[in-house]
C-alpha positions as CSV (number, residue, x, y, z in Angstrom):
1,M,65.2,-9.2,39.8
2,G,66.3,-7.7,43.2
3,G,64.5,-4.3,42.6
4,L,61.4,-6.0,41.3
5,A,61.2,-8.3,44.3
6,R,61.6,-5.3,46.6
7,L,58.7,-3.7,44.8
8,A,56.6,-6.8,45.1
9,L,57.0,-7.0,48.9
10,P,55.8,-3.9,50.7
11,G,57.4,-2.4,53.7
12,P,60.7,-0.6,54.7
13,D,63.8,-2.2,53.5
14,P,67.1,-0.4,54.3
15,M,69.2,-2.5,51.9
16,P,72.0,-0.9,49.9
17,W,72.2,-1.3,46.0
18,Y,74.8,-4.1,46.0
19,A,72.5,-6.0,48.4
20,T,69.7,-5.7,46.0
21,V,71.9,-6.8,43.1
22,G,73.0,-9.8,45.2
23,L,69.4,-10.5,45.9
24,G,68.6,-10.6,42.2
25,I,71.5,-12.7,41.3
26,G,70.9,-15.2,44.0
27,G,67.1,-15.2,43.3
28,S,67.8,-16.0,39.7
29,A,70.0,-18.9,40.6
30,L,67.5,-20.2,43.2
31,G,64.6,-19.8,40.7
32,G,66.6,-21.7,37.9
33,I,67.3,-24.5,40.3
34,I,63.6,-24.8,41.4
35,A,62.5,-24.7,37.8
36,R,64.9,-27.4,36.9
37,I,63.6,-29.6,39.7
38,L,59.9,-28.9,38.9
39,I,59.7,-28.6,35.0
40,G,63.0,-30.0,34.0
41,T,64.2,-26.9,32.2
42,A,65.2,-23.3,32.8
43,G,62.5,-21.2,34.1
44,G,63.3,-17.9,32.8
45,F,62.1,-14.6,34.1
46,I,59.1,-15.9,36.1
47,F,61.1,-18.4,38.1
48,A,64.1,-15.8,38.6
49,F,61.5,-13.3,39.8
50,L,59.9,-15.9,42.3
51,G,63.4,-16.8,43.6
52,A,64.3,-13.3,44.4
53,V,61.0,-12.6,46.1
54,L,61.5,-16.0,48.1
55,L,65.0,-14.9,49.2
56,L,63.8,-11.5,50.1
57,Y,61.0,-13.0,52.2
58,L,63.4,-15.2,53.9
59,Y,65.8,-12.4,54.6
60,R,62.9,-10.5,56.3
61,R,61.7,-13.3,58.2
62,F,64.9,-14.9,59.6
63,V,67.4,-12.0,59.6
64,Q,65.2,-8.9,60.3
65,H,62.5,-10.9,62.2
66,R,59.7,-9.4,60.3
67,G,56.6,-10.9,58.8
68,L,54.7,-10.2,55.6
69,T,51.6,-8.9,57.3
70,G,50.7,-7.4,60.6
71,P,52.4,-4.7,62.6
72,S,55.9,-6.2,62.3
73,A,55.6,-5.9,58.5
74,R,55.8,-2.1,58.6
75,R,58.3,-1.5,61.3
76,V,61.7,-0.4,60.5
77,P,64.2,-3.3,61.2
78,P,66.4,-2.8,64.4
79,G,69.8,-1.3,63.8
80,V,68.8,1.0,61.1
């Protein structure tokens, strides 16, 4: 899931493979929780993917201080 989330959101992302795996696992858990709240059952692949995309967006937004669009989306994060 983490790899698919990174493909879904464009831009440079200097993240090691283990962080991508963690993103996928965390996104699957988050997607499962959201699906359980919204529809009352496990969400499967779609909610796991959406959870991973949400985690990647939040990581970029609050840790790397980048947005999804505009000039800040394409710049390489500081410290790389």
